[in-house]
Every structure is written in C-alpha cells, then in structure tokens.
Short mmCIF file of C-alpha atoms in Angstrom, two decimals:
data_model
loop_
_atom_site.label_atom_id
_atom_site.label_comp_id
_atom_site.label_asym_id
_atom_site.label_seq_id
_atom_site.Cartn_x
_atom_site.Cartn_y
_atom_site.Cartn_z
CA UNK A 1 199.63 178.40 98.07
CA UNK A 2 202.81 180.46 97.23
CA UNK A 3 204.57 181.57 100.10
CA UNK A 4 203.58 185.16 99.24
CA UNK A 5 199.89 184.31 98.74
CA UNK A 6 199.57 182.67 102.20
CA UNK A 7 202.21 185.39 103.69
CA UNK A 8 199.48 187.87 102.83
CA UNK A 9 196.21 185.98 103.24
CA UNK A 10 195.64 186.26 106.74
CA UNK A 11 195.88 190.11 106.54
CA UNK A 12 192.90 190.32 104.52
CA UNK A 13 190.79 188.36 106.53
CA UNK A 14 191.34 189.25 110.11
CA UNK A 15 190.58 192.81 109.85
CA UNK A 16 189.92 191.05 110.87
CA UNK A 17 193.27 190.54 109.40
CA UNK A 18 192.71 189.78 109.27
CA UNK A 19 195.78 190.66 109.63
CA UNK A 20 198.55 190.62 106.90
CA UNK A 21 202.31 189.42 107.59
CA UNK A 22 206.07 190.53 107.48
CA UNK A 23 209.38 189.42 107.30
CA UNK A 24 212.92 190.67 107.27
CA UNK A 25 215.82 191.62 105.48
CA UNK A 26 218.14 189.11 107.64
CA UNK A 27 220.05 186.49 105.92
CA UNK A 28 222.84 184.34 107.83
CA UNK A 29 224.43 188.02 108.68
CA UNK A 30 224.80 189.39 112.22
CA UNK A 31 223.14 186.38 114.08
CA UNK A 32 222.92 187.53 117.69
CA UNK A 33 224.48 185.62 120.52
CA UNK A 34 220.74 184.27 122.40
CA UNK A 35 222.17 181.10 123.87
CA UNK A 36 220.72 182.46 127.10
CA UNK A 37 221.86 180.38 130.22
CA UNK A 38 222.44 177.02 128.77
CA UNK A 39 224.17 175.51 132.24
CA UNK A 40 226.06 172.47 130.27
CA UNK A 41 229.48 174.37 130.28
CA UNK A 42 228.95 175.68 134.18
CA UNK A 43 231.61 174.20 136.50
CA UNK A 44 232.60 174.70 140.10
CA UNK A 45 236.05 174.47 141.92
CA UNK A 46 236.35 172.62 145.41
CA UNK A 47 238.54 174.93 147.29
CA UNK A 48 239.40 172.35 149.73
CA UNK A 49 240.61 169.81 147.49
CA UNK A 50 243.08 169.45 144.36
CA UNK A 51 240.11 168.14 141.84
CA UNK A 52 237.81 170.13 140.35
CA UNK A 53 234.30 168.94 141.24
CA UNK A 54 232.44 169.55 137.89
CA UNK A 55 228.72 169.74 137.64
CA UNK A 56 226.86 167.31 135.64
CA UNK A 57 225.62 168.51 132.25
CA UNK A 58 222.24 169.50 132.20
CA UNK A 59 219.74 167.47 130.85
CA UNK A 60 217.96 168.36 127.64
CA UNK A 61 214.53 170.16 127.62
CA UNK A 62 211.72 168.62 125.44
CA UNK A 63 209.57 172.11 124.82
CA UNK A 64 205.68 171.48 123.63
CA UNK A 65 204.75 174.17 121.10
CA UNK A 66 200.91 174.45 120.07
CA UNK A 67 200.63 176.67 117.29
CA UNK A 68 197.68 177.62 114.60
CA UNK A 69 198.00 176.64 110.82
CA UNK A 70 197.08 173.67 108.67
CA UNK A 71 199.48 170.76 109.80
CA UNK A 72 202.37 170.33 107.00
CA UNK A 73 203.45 167.09 105.47
CA UNK A 74 207.04 167.99 105.95
CA UNK A 75 206.88 169.28 109.65
CA UNK A 76 208.58 166.36 110.98
CA UNK A 77 211.53 166.91 108.59
CA UNK A 78 212.16 170.17 109.18
CA UNK A 79 211.53 169.97 113.00
CA UNK A 80 214.51 167.48 112.68
CA UNK A 81 216.61 169.92 111.73
CA UNK A 82 215.19 172.54 113.69
CA UNK A 83 216.19 170.52 116.89
CA UNK A 84 219.43 170.06 116.07
CA UNK A 85 220.08 173.79 116.16
CA UNK A 86 218.17 174.48 118.88
CA UNK A 87 219.71 171.76 121.28
CA UNK A 88 223.11 173.22 120.09
CA UNK A 89 222.16 176.79 120.87
CA UNK A 90 219.78 176.30 124.08
CA UNK A 91 219.88 172.67 124.89
CA UNK A 92 216.36 171.97 124.23
CA UNK A 93 214.53 170.63 121.13
CA UNK A 94 210.69 171.29 120.16
CA UNK A 95 207.61 169.16 119.86
CA UNK A 96 205.41 171.24 117.40
CA UNK A 97 201.83 170.54 117.41
CA UNK A 98 199.72 172.77 114.61
CA UNK A 99 195.77 173.11 114.60
CA UNK A 100 194.21 174.44 111.60
CA UNK A 101 192.48 178.19 112.06
CA UNK A 102 189.06 176.92 112.02
CA UNK A 103 190.02 174.44 114.91
CA UNK A 104 192.36 176.08 116.80
CA UNK A 105 190.33 178.05 119.35
CA UNK A 106 188.00 175.17 120.62
CA UNK A 107 190.29 172.65 120.44
CA UNK A 108 192.85 174.74 122.72
CA UNK A 109 190.01 175.87 125.06
CA UNK A 110 189.81 172.21 125.71
CA UNK A 111 193.13 171.49 126.10
CA UNK A 112 194.03 174.12 128.35
CA UNK A 113 190.95 173.38 130.86
CA UNK A 114 192.01 169.90 130.80
CA UNK A 115 195.35 170.45 131.71
CA UNK A 116 197.02 169.24 128.89
CA UNK A 117 201.04 169.29 128.90
CA UNK A 118 201.96 172.47 127.02
CA UNK A 119 204.71 174.90 127.15
CA UNK A 120 204.34 177.52 124.26
CA UNK A 121 200.91 178.22 122.69
CA UNK A 122 199.76 180.68 119.78
CA UNK A 123 197.17 183.46 121.06
CA UNK A 124 195.61 186.59 119.56
CA UNK A 125 193.01 188.71 119.25
CA UNK A 126 191.31 186.49 116.83
CA UNK A 127 191.88 183.09 118.11
CA UNK A 128 192.19 181.59 121.65
CA UNK A 129 191.79 185.42 122.98
CA UNK A 130 194.67 186.78 124.40
CA UNK A 131 192.83 188.99 126.91
CA UNK A 132 190.41 186.65 127.99
CA UNK A 133 193.12 183.64 128.74
CA UNK A 134 195.40 185.94 130.22
CA UNK A 135 192.61 186.92 132.70
CA UNK A 136 191.59 183.39 133.13
CA UNK A 137 195.36 182.58 134.20
CA UNK A 138 196.15 180.33 131.35
CA UNK A 139 199.06 182.15 130.26
CA UNK A 140 202.21 182.81 132.55
CA UNK A 141 203.14 186.47 133.47
CA UNK A 142 206.25 187.38 131.54
CA UNK A 143 207.37 190.17 132.79
CA UNK A 144 210.72 188.75 134.88
CA UNK A 145 211.16 186.23 132.20
CA UNK A 146 211.62 189.15 129.45
CA UNK A 147 213.98 190.77 131.97
CA UNK A 148 216.23 187.94 132.10
CA UNK A 149 215.69 185.26 129.35
CA UNK A 150 213.92 187.57 127.04
CA UNK A 151 216.39 190.48 126.63
CA UNK A 152 216.96 189.87 122.95
CA UNK A 153 213.09 190.19 122.43
CA UNK A 154 212.77 193.65 124.37
CA UNK A 155 216.10 195.11 122.54
CA UNK A 156 214.48 193.98 118.72
CA UNK A 157 211.05 194.36 118.38
CA UNK A 158 209.02 197.76 118.39
CA UNK A 159 208.17 198.79 121.92
CA UNK A 160 204.66 199.52 120.81
CA UNK A 161 203.91 195.80 120.39
CA UNK A 162 204.84 194.89 124.20
CA UNK A 163 203.42 198.18 125.37
CA UNK A 164 200.21 197.76 123.54
CA UNK A 165 199.60 194.19 124.20
CA UNK A 166 199.65 194.73 127.99
CA UNK A 167 196.59 193.08 130.21
CA UNK A 168 196.17 194.95 133.43
CA UNK A 169 199.70 196.16 133.12
CA UNK A 170 201.69 193.26 132.31
CA UNK A 171 202.86 191.09 129.43
CA UNK A 172 201.57 187.45 129.04
CA UNK A 173 202.68 186.71 125.57
CA UNK A 174 205.04 187.83 122.58
CA UNK A 175 203.62 189.41 119.93
CA UNK A 176 205.12 189.02 116.29
CA UNK A 177 207.48 192.08 115.06
CA UNK A 178 205.22 192.84 112.22
CA UNK A 179 202.93 195.74 110.67
CA UNK A 180 201.81 197.48 113.73
CA UNK A 181 199.03 200.07 112.28
CA UNK A 182 195.86 198.96 110.37
CA UNK A 183 194.78 200.66 107.53
CA UNK A 184 192.12 200.33 105.15
CA UNK A 185 192.17 200.85 101.10
CA UNK A 186 189.88 200.92 98.33
CA UNK A 187 191.62 198.42 95.85
CA UNK A 188 190.94 198.60 92.09
CA UNK A 189 191.31 196.13 89.23
CA UNK A 190 193.78 198.21 87.10
CA UNK A 191 192.72 196.74 83.92
CA UNK A 192 189.56 198.37 84.22
CA UNK A 193 190.90 201.64 85.41
CA UNK A 194 192.88 201.98 82.39
CA UNK A 195 190.44 201.07 80.20
CA UNK A 196 187.94 203.64 81.11
CA UNK A 197 191.02 206.39 82.28
CA UNK A 198 189.45 206.76 85.94
CA UNK A 199 191.50 208.33 88.37
CA UNK A 200 191.75 206.80 91.60
CA UNK A 201 193.26 209.62 93.56
CA UNK A 202 190.00 211.49 93.58
CA UNK A 203 188.74 208.37 95.57
CA UNK A 204 189.08 209.66 99.04
CA UNK A 205 185.61 208.49 100.93
CA UNK A 206 183.11 205.87 100.14
CA UNK A 207 180.87 208.82 98.25
CA UNK A 208 183.85 209.12 95.98
CA UNK A 209 183.35 205.75 94.40
CA UNK A 210 179.85 206.76 92.84
CA UNK A 211 181.12 207.99 89.45
CA UNK A 212 183.57 205.33 88.95
CA UNK A 213 181.21 202.29 89.80
CA UNK A 214 178.63 203.90 87.46
CA UNK A 215 181.06 204.04 84.35
CA UNK A 216 181.67 200.07 85.44
CA UNK A 217 178.20 199.26 85.85
CA UNK A 218 176.90 201.32 82.37
CA UNK A 219 179.65 199.61 80.25
CA UNK A 220 180.60 196.23 81.54
CA UNK A 221 177.57 194.23 82.51
CA UNK A 222 179.74 190.76 83.52
CA UNK A 223 181.73 193.01 86.37
CA UNK A 224 180.73 193.25 89.76
CA UNK A 225 181.45 197.19 90.54
CA UNK A 226 181.79 196.63 94.28
CA UNK A 227 182.88 193.59 95.51
CA UNK A 228 181.44 193.20 99.20
CA UNK A 229 180.79 190.58 101.37
CA UNK A 230 178.34 190.26 104.34
CA UNK A 231 181.08 191.30 107.16
CA UNK A 232 181.59 194.66 105.52
CA UNK A 233 181.62 197.86 107.26
CA UNK A 234 181.95 201.39 106.46
CA UNK A 235 184.78 203.17 107.06
CA UNK A 236 183.86 205.27 110.41
CA UNK A 237 185.56 207.55 112.87
CA UNK A 238 185.70 205.26 115.66
CA UNK A 239 187.71 203.53 117.86
CA UNK A 240 185.17 200.22 118.83
CA UNK A 241 185.32 198.77 122.48
CA UNK A 242 184.47 195.92 120.78
CA UNK A 243 185.32 195.19 116.99
CA UNK A 244 181.77 195.36 114.87
CA UNK A 245 179.81 196.16 117.71
CA UNK A 246 177.89 199.21 118.03
CA UNK A 247 179.72 201.07 120.93
CA UNK A 248 182.89 203.46 120.65
CA UNK A 249 184.71 206.44 120.98
CA UNK A 250 185.44 208.87 118.25
CA UNK A 251 189.01 208.90 116.96
CA UNK A 252 189.62 212.58 117.68
CA UNK A 253 187.82 212.17 121.32
CA UNK A 254 188.82 214.33 124.19
CA UNK A 255 186.36 213.05 126.87
CA UNK A 256 186.48 209.21 125.93
CA UNK A 257 182.70 209.35 125.92
CA UNK A 258 181.21 206.17 124.66
CA UNK A 259 178.59 206.45 122.09
CA UNK A 260 176.14 203.94 120.29
CA UNK A 261 177.18 204.51 116.95
CA UNK A 262 173.83 203.69 115.53
CA UNK A 263 172.54 206.95 116.74
CA UNK A 264 175.31 209.15 115.02
CA UNK A 265 175.02 210.99 112.02
CA UNK A 266 178.32 209.48 110.87
CA UNK A 267 176.80 205.94 110.45
CA UNK A 268 173.30 207.39 109.17
CA UNK A 269 175.46 209.18 106.04
CA UNK A 270 177.74 206.00 104.91
CA UNK A 271 174.43 203.79 105.66
CA UNK A 272 172.65 205.96 102.99
CA UNK A 273 175.29 205.76 100.91
CA UNK A 274 175.71 202.28 100.55
CA UNK A 275 172.11 201.83 100.18
CA UNK A 276 172.39 203.97 97.00
CA UNK A 277 174.91 201.81 95.79
CA UNK A 278 173.05 198.49 96.29
CA UNK A 279 169.94 199.80 94.57
CA UNK A 280 171.77 201.13 91.70
CA UNK A 281 173.43 197.61 91.41
CA UNK A 282 176.68 198.13 92.04
CA UNK A 283 176.80 195.51 94.66
CA UNK A 284 175.57 191.96 94.38
CA UNK A 285 171.96 191.58 95.27
CA UNK A 286 172.93 188.58 97.31
CA UNK A 287 175.45 190.62 99.66
CA UNK A 288 174.31 189.95 103.01
CA UNK A 289 174.84 186.24 102.99
CA UNK A 290 177.57 186.15 101.11
CA UNK A 291 180.99 184.85 102.59
CA UNK A 292 183.53 185.35 99.89
CA UNK A 293 184.18 186.85 96.66
CA UNK A 294 187.07 184.55 95.58
CA UNK A 295 185.61 183.85 92.22
CA UNK A 296 185.53 187.07 91.43
CA UNK A 297 188.98 187.67 92.03
CA UNK A 298 189.96 184.83 90.51
CA UNK A 299 188.08 185.57 87.18
CA UNK A 300 188.98 189.19 87.41
CA UNK A 301 185.28 189.86 87.51
CA UNK A 302 185.38 192.73 89.72
CA UNK A 303 186.26 196.53 89.71
CA UNK A 304 186.78 197.66 93.51
CA UNK A 305 186.80 196.76 97.21
CA UNK A 306 188.29 197.55 100.20
CA UNK A 307 191.36 195.57 102.05
CA UNK A 308 193.38 196.54 104.79
CA UNK A 309 197.17 197.11 103.39
CA UNK A 310 200.69 196.68 104.01
CA UNK A 311 203.67 198.31 102.69
CA UNK A 312 203.80 196.50 98.97
CA UNK A 313 200.25 195.26 99.42
CA UNK A 314 199.71 196.10 95.61
CA UNK A 315 202.76 193.66 94.60
CA UNK A 316 201.41 190.84 96.76
CA UNK A 317 197.78 191.32 95.40
CA UNK A 318 198.77 191.47 91.67
CA UNK A 319 201.03 188.37 92.20
CA UNK A 320 198.29 186.55 93.86
CA UNK A 321 195.40 187.21 91.15
CA UNK A 322 197.57 187.05 87.98
CA UNK A 323 196.64 190.74 86.90
CA UNK A 324 197.43 194.32 88.11
CA UNK A 325 196.17 195.67 91.42
CA UNK A 326 196.29 199.05 92.55
CA UNK A 327 195.09 200.82 95.87
CA UNK A 328 194.39 203.94 97.40
CA UNK A 329 194.06 204.77 101.06
CA UNK A 330 190.41 204.82 102.56
CA UNK A 331 191.45 205.63 106.36
CA UNK A 332 194.80 206.49 108.08
CA UNK A 333 197.11 203.79 109.73
CA UNK A 334 195.93 203.73 112.91
CA UNK A 335 197.13 200.96 115.90
CA UNK A 336 194.59 199.15 117.81
CA UNK A 337 194.47 196.71 120.20
CA UNK A 338 193.69 194.21 117.85
CA UNK A 339 196.38 195.36 115.58
CA UNK A 340 198.77 194.75 118.12
CA UNK A 341 197.56 191.43 119.25
CA UNK A 342 197.17 190.14 116.22
CA UNK A 343 199.49 187.45 116.53
CA UNK A 344 201.51 186.31 119.74
CA UNK A 345 203.07 183.37 121.84
CA UNK A 346 202.30 182.58 125.14
CA UNK A 347 203.82 180.62 127.76
CA UNK A 348 201.66 178.03 129.44
CA UNK A 349 201.49 178.81 133.34
CA UNK A 350 201.24 175.13 133.38
CA UNK A 351 204.94 175.02 131.79
CA UNK A 352 207.84 172.74 133.27
CA UNK A 353 209.95 174.86 131.91
CA UNK A 354 209.13 178.44 131.36
CA UNK A 355 213.00 179.92 131.43
CA UNK A 356 213.56 177.46 128.71
CA UNK A 357 210.39 178.55 126.71
CA UNK A 358 211.53 182.13 126.85
CA UNK A 359 215.06 181.25 126.01
CA UNK A 360 213.27 179.60 122.74
CA UNK A 361 211.01 182.36 122.14
CA UNK A 362 214.12 184.89 122.56
CA UNK A 363 216.00 183.08 120.06
CA UNK A 364 213.12 182.90 117.48
CA UNK A 365 212.44 186.41 117.73
CA UNK A 366 216.56 187.22 117.11
CA UNK A 367 218.01 184.72 115.26
CA UNK A 368 217.64 184.82 111.56
CA UNK A 369 219.06 180.95 110.96
CA UNK A 370 216.08 179.65 113.29
CA UNK A 371 213.52 182.07 112.20
CA UNK A 372 213.98 180.92 108.55
CA UNK A 373 214.10 177.57 109.15
CA UNK A 374 210.97 177.48 110.93
CA UNK A 375 209.48 179.47 108.34
CA UNK A 376 210.49 178.34 105.16
CA UNK A 377 212.09 174.72 105.96
CA UNK A 378 215.24 173.23 104.30
CA UNK A 379 217.27 174.84 102.26
CA UNK A 380 217.77 173.01 98.76
CA UNK A 381 214.51 171.06 99.71
CA UNK A 382 212.16 173.77 100.42
CA UNK A 383 213.85 176.83 99.10
CA UNK A 384 216.71 177.78 97.35
CA UNK A 385 219.01 181.05 97.87
CA UNK A 386 219.33 183.29 94.91
CA UNK A 387 221.20 186.02 97.27
CA UNK A 388 222.35 186.03 100.87
CA UNK A 389 219.12 187.20 101.79
CA UNK A 390 216.99 186.36 99.07
CA UNK A 391 215.11 183.01 98.76
CA UNK A 392 213.27 181.00 95.76
CA UNK A 393 210.75 178.75 96.53
CA UNK A 394 211.28 174.98 94.88
CA UNK A 395 208.58 172.40 94.19
CA UNK A 396 208.65 170.57 97.97
CA UNK A 397 207.70 173.90 99.09
CA UNK A 398 204.21 172.76 98.96
CA UNK A 399 205.01 170.38 101.67
CA UNK A 400 206.20 173.10 104.26
CA UNK A 401 203.75 175.96 103.69
CA UNK A 402 203.92 177.60 107.06
CA UNK A 403 201.64 181.23 108.14
CA UNK A 404 204.57 183.21 108.69
CA UNK A 405 202.79 185.95 110.37
CA UNK A 406 202.10 183.26 113.46
CA UNK A 407 205.83 182.45 113.63
CA UNK A 408 207.51 185.51 115.85
CA UNK A 409 209.52 188.32 114.45
CA UNK A 410 209.16 188.52 110.49
CA UNK A 411 211.36 191.13 109.87
CA UNK A 412 214.43 189.02 109.98
CA UNK A 413 213.11 186.60 107.48
CA UNK A 414 214.66 186.01 104.24
CA UNK A 415 213.01 188.14 101.05
CA UNK A 416 210.90 186.15 98.81
CA UNK A 417 211.95 186.47 94.82
CA UNK A 418 210.53 189.94 93.59
CA UNK A 419 210.83 191.78 96.88
CA UNK A 420 212.31 194.72 96.85
CA UNK A 421 215.87 195.29 99.08
CA UNK A 422 214.48 197.93 101.15
CA UNK A 423 211.13 195.80 102.28
CA UNK A 424 211.89 195.90 105.54
CA UNK A 425 212.94 199.56 105.79
CA UNK A 426 209.43 200.00 104.28
CA UNK A 427 207.78 197.99 107.14
CA UNK A 428 209.59 199.94 109.63
CA UNK A 429 208.50 203.25 108.02
CA UNK A 430 205.12 202.26 107.97
CA UNK A 431 204.96 201.26 111.37
CA UNK A 432 206.66 204.71 112.24
CA UNK A 433 203.30 206.25 110.83
CA UNK A 434 201.08 204.31 113.02
CA UNK A 435 198.60 206.61 115.04
CA UNK A 436 197.61 205.44 118.07
CA UNK A 437 193.96 204.75 118.70
CA UNK A 438 192.35 206.06 121.57
CA UNK A 439 191.80 203.18 123.31
CA UNK A 440 195.04 201.42 122.47
CA UNK A 441 195.89 199.65 125.92
CA UNK A 442 192.30 199.60 127.11
CA UNK A 443 190.93 195.70 127.55
CA UNK A 444 187.37 195.51 128.18
CA UNK A 445 186.31 193.34 131.01
CA UNK A 446 182.74 191.80 129.89
CA UNK A 447 182.64 189.45 133.07
CA UNK A 448 179.89 191.54 134.88
CA UNK A 449 177.65 191.80 131.24
CA UNK A 450 178.02 188.32 129.92
CA UNK A 451 174.54 187.90 129.46
CA UNK A 452 173.66 191.41 127.82
CA UNK A 453 176.98 190.49 125.40
CA UNK A 454 175.10 187.58 124.20
CA UNK A 455 171.89 188.92 123.52
CA UNK A 456 173.46 192.07 121.92
CA UNK A 457 175.35 189.44 119.82
CA UNK A 458 172.18 187.76 118.78
CA UNK A 459 170.26 191.13 117.43
CA UNK A 460 173.72 191.90 115.70
CA UNK A 461 173.11 188.47 113.61
CA UNK A 462 169.89 189.69 112.71
CA UNK A 463 170.61 193.20 111.75
CA UNK A 464 173.96 194.01 111.03
CA UNK A 465 174.70 192.56 107.55
CA UNK A 466 171.79 193.56 106.06
CA UNK A 467 172.23 197.35 107.46
CA UNK A 468 175.95 197.39 106.70
CA UNK A 469 175.38 196.03 103.05
CA UNK A 470 172.76 198.43 102.13
CA UNK A 471 170.35 195.37 101.65
CA UNK A 472 167.40 197.56 103.39
CA UNK A 473 166.62 201.10 104.09
CA UNK A 474 168.57 202.55 106.82
CA UNK A 475 165.85 205.18 107.28
CA UNK A 476 163.55 202.41 108.51
CA UNK A 477 165.74 199.53 109.44
CA UNK A 478 168.12 201.72 111.41
CA UNK A 479 165.89 202.84 114.04
CA UNK A 480 164.27 199.23 114.43
CA UNK A 481 167.74 198.05 115.14
CA UNK A 482 168.64 200.29 117.71
CA UNK A 483 165.44 199.47 119.62
CA UNK A 484 166.36 195.85 119.66
CA UNK A 485 170.04 196.71 120.81
CA UNK A 486 168.87 198.72 123.55
CA UNK A 487 166.18 195.95 124.34
CA UNK A 488 169.05 193.34 124.67
CA UNK A 489 171.08 195.60 126.95
CA UNK A 490 173.47 197.60 124.73
CA UNK A 491 173.07 200.67 127.06
CA UNK A 492 174.28 198.25 130.26
CA UNK A 493 177.56 197.60 128.27
CA UNK A 494 177.87 201.02 127.39
CA UNK A 495 177.68 202.26 130.94
CA UNK A 496 179.98 199.12 132.12
CA UNK A 497 182.42 200.18 129.38
CA UNK A 498 182.22 203.96 130.31
CA UNK A 499 183.05 203.15 133.89
CA UNK A 500 186.00 201.02 133.17
CA UNK A 501 187.12 203.72 130.41
CA UNK A 502 186.93 206.53 133.00
CA UNK A 503 189.16 204.49 135.49
CA UNK A 504 191.75 203.31 132.90
CA UNK A 505 191.66 207.23 131.65
CA UNK A 506 192.20 208.40 135.14
CA UNK A 507 194.98 205.77 135.76
CA UNK A 508 196.82 206.59 132.47
CA UNK A 509 196.47 210.25 132.48
CA UNK A 510 194.52 210.47 129.49
#
C-alpha cells in the first residue's frame, strides 16, 4: 500500500476513523533542541581539592515501545539508524514491538495485566481503550512530566488535544497532533456525476440524494447507487454518550439532557428515508450483513457513499482509487472526545524510565529528523527527497510502511509527492474550524452499570444494522427495538449518564 493510501485508510475506518492522518511541513529545517536532561555532560567541582571530581557518565537507557500496526520487514534496519540518533540526542535507544491492528487490544490487555516490561504504549478511543485503562491505573499520570521533560509537546501540539484528552482532570497520554475535528461528507464517483451532469452542491441532507440516486438506478444497472455497509448510521444532530449507542445529547443542547435517540423525531425521519432508498434498490439488499464495499471502489461500480474527511481528502481518495472522487459536506466539523483521543502514546505506570520516556516523546513530537525517520524509514532506501520537505517512495518502501497517524505529531512530516505546499496550513485551518461537541471532555464511567451495558450491546447486535440500513420497516421495528433496549436496562444507563453529566456540567460551569 502506498504511503498515501495507508496514511488515510485509518481515517475511513474509525469514524470510527476511523480516523484519517496528517503530516507536516517540516523537513530538516528549524529542528528544535529537545535533548532534555541528558546528564552525561554534567560535572561538579570539589571545592576542597585542586582536582575536579567528575560525575560518571549516565548509562544509556533502552525504552520498550509497544505500538500498533502490522510488523514491518525493515523495522530493525530502520531502528538501528533511529537508535544512533536518539542515543546522541537523549542517551536512549528503542526496542520497538509492533502488534497488528486486530490483535492489539487483546494482546496489550494480557501483557499489561501480567506486568510485561514496557515504557511507552499506543492507546486511543478505539484500541486498548484510553479512558478505561487510565482509570485502571495502566498509564502514568503525565502532568508533571509534561511540565518538565515535555515542554516541547505543550508548546507544539494544538492545546485542544491535551485539554480534550484529560481523564478526570489529568493527562495520561500524548495525543498525535493531527486533524482535530471529525466531519462527514457525501462522496461521489465524479465520472458518473459528469456523465449525467448531476449537481452535488444541491446535496445538503440524506434526503437530497434521492434524485441523483434515481438517475443512476434508472441508467446504470451495473452500478450500486449508494455503497453502504452494516455499521452505517445517518448523520444525526447528537453527541453520543457512547458511540453508536442510543443515548445522546442534542448538539445544540442547553440543559445537557440525555435522550433516547430511538424516541426522537429525527431518527424516525432519517430511518424512513433510508428505508425508502432500500426499497427503491439504491442500496444493496445484503447491506445489513455487508462489512466491506472495497470491491465496488476498486471496480468503480459505485456512485455515492459517506465518509470522514480531512483537508485534501478528495486528492487522497482519487489517488487511491485511480479515478476522480469529489465530496460535499454532510455535517459540520465537530470536535468529539473520540476524535481527540484517536491516536495517543502513553507511558506505562510500571515504566522504569518515565522521565526518559517523556524525553523521547518530546523529541518525537518536535524533531522532524526523528519523526520522519520513524515514519518513512531511511533516505535512499525507502524514499528519496525531491525537495527540502517533499519525498517520493522508493520500491523498498513496501518493507517499511508504518501507520503514519499513530506515530505522534504528523505536522512535522515530509510532504508526499503531489501534496500541495500549504498542506499543513490547510490542516491547521481545518482544526481551527472545529466546533466543540457538547460532551467534549466528559468521560462516562460505566463501572456501576456493566451488566446493563452488556445487555444493551446484545440488543444492539440484533436490531441496529437492520434498522439503520433500511433493511426493515422502521414503523414496525423501531418500537420493537426500543422495547428490547428498555428491557435490557437502557433507562438505567441513561439515568447514570445523566447523573454523571450533571455533576460534570456543574464542575465545569457548562
């Protein structure tokens, strides 16, 4: 997978995602001095003798770093060069251990519980849950370390990341400096838009898609008008207490009242629209069990879908698919808890070298030389520079294809070939446009309602996909689903959430 493709792939899955990914206008210029407190140059003079009494040199430290992503063939080769650099800068080396995406949460849970030695570890809102593990004591509280060894981080990354990722008032991990808001867009296969002279600027809501979908359905029998998968949810005016669970506050809330979204007029109207699309054949009849539509993308056999965006996203999608893709907003750019916590590095509560671990994270987030080496590999082996701050992948890049979003401050990364020079300025503009979601900074503690959460999750598995994808009649199944959710304890969860939100609201003068 090309650097561009993998750079953006996580953004699409985590909105899950998730998530998507940034880099920076760095290059070799203006490298900050982030050496921290090395110690090996320290000396003291014995005032009672003529001869100086020099302190012994500090022994180098090896930091064990667990991070997410498919293990790379050239990881050891790259880390050999990285370690030369970090040894010189902070008198430390790295032992990097990569665990693939699908295995990361389970394996990290086992290793942390067993006390496996580690210093730095990846965590986020969707893998090895950041909030839950912070409260369990898996991570070191970083407030003091940020003031001492992490000053460069505080000065460099968008303050909203550190503020929005606090758990009970404290920082337990360093967020990646990347896109801050989450914004949904409707995407279109531009070749079909142009062929039928369709106007995407007329699309503001889900219902606005109907005349465009009808044109494609009537004229292109081989094309799926709306490429949809089972985890689809309509864009709704809610900030969810737990993502894709039926309790939320309205985006424009003033009283922070938690509502059961299944009882709102907005959900009924949206599900009736999706049902209409399903019955008209705009959506695959197997959508409720469909986990991927990659085959449609590869073949160009789709017309529209919905995805999370970032600056220059249309360029990334077009390069990935090999044909032009364009988009139009489906919602506003909101900053949610999960978007702030989408990629983070924590220091283990059992780390032998917490100060040195923070020195490394400080360097990773402020030093373009280190950040680009860890991200892109070795110059002349994995990439070549085509300008001071732009690189082109070489064939061996396939042996070192790291998930860019997971490795710290992406805004000091080199540009990829074809990126505009103002890429990082566009990211900053996008971040500045973000609107704080009402529950930003609130973290729901579910420890009092674990049984109800499990029971509601089981009901969700039964009803959610058929309802949200239009596969069943909402006039009949919405009431059935709501009845089952209530029987499983949804009202108890809402009551607990309301109690916690009220306390949080009062404490924060909301």
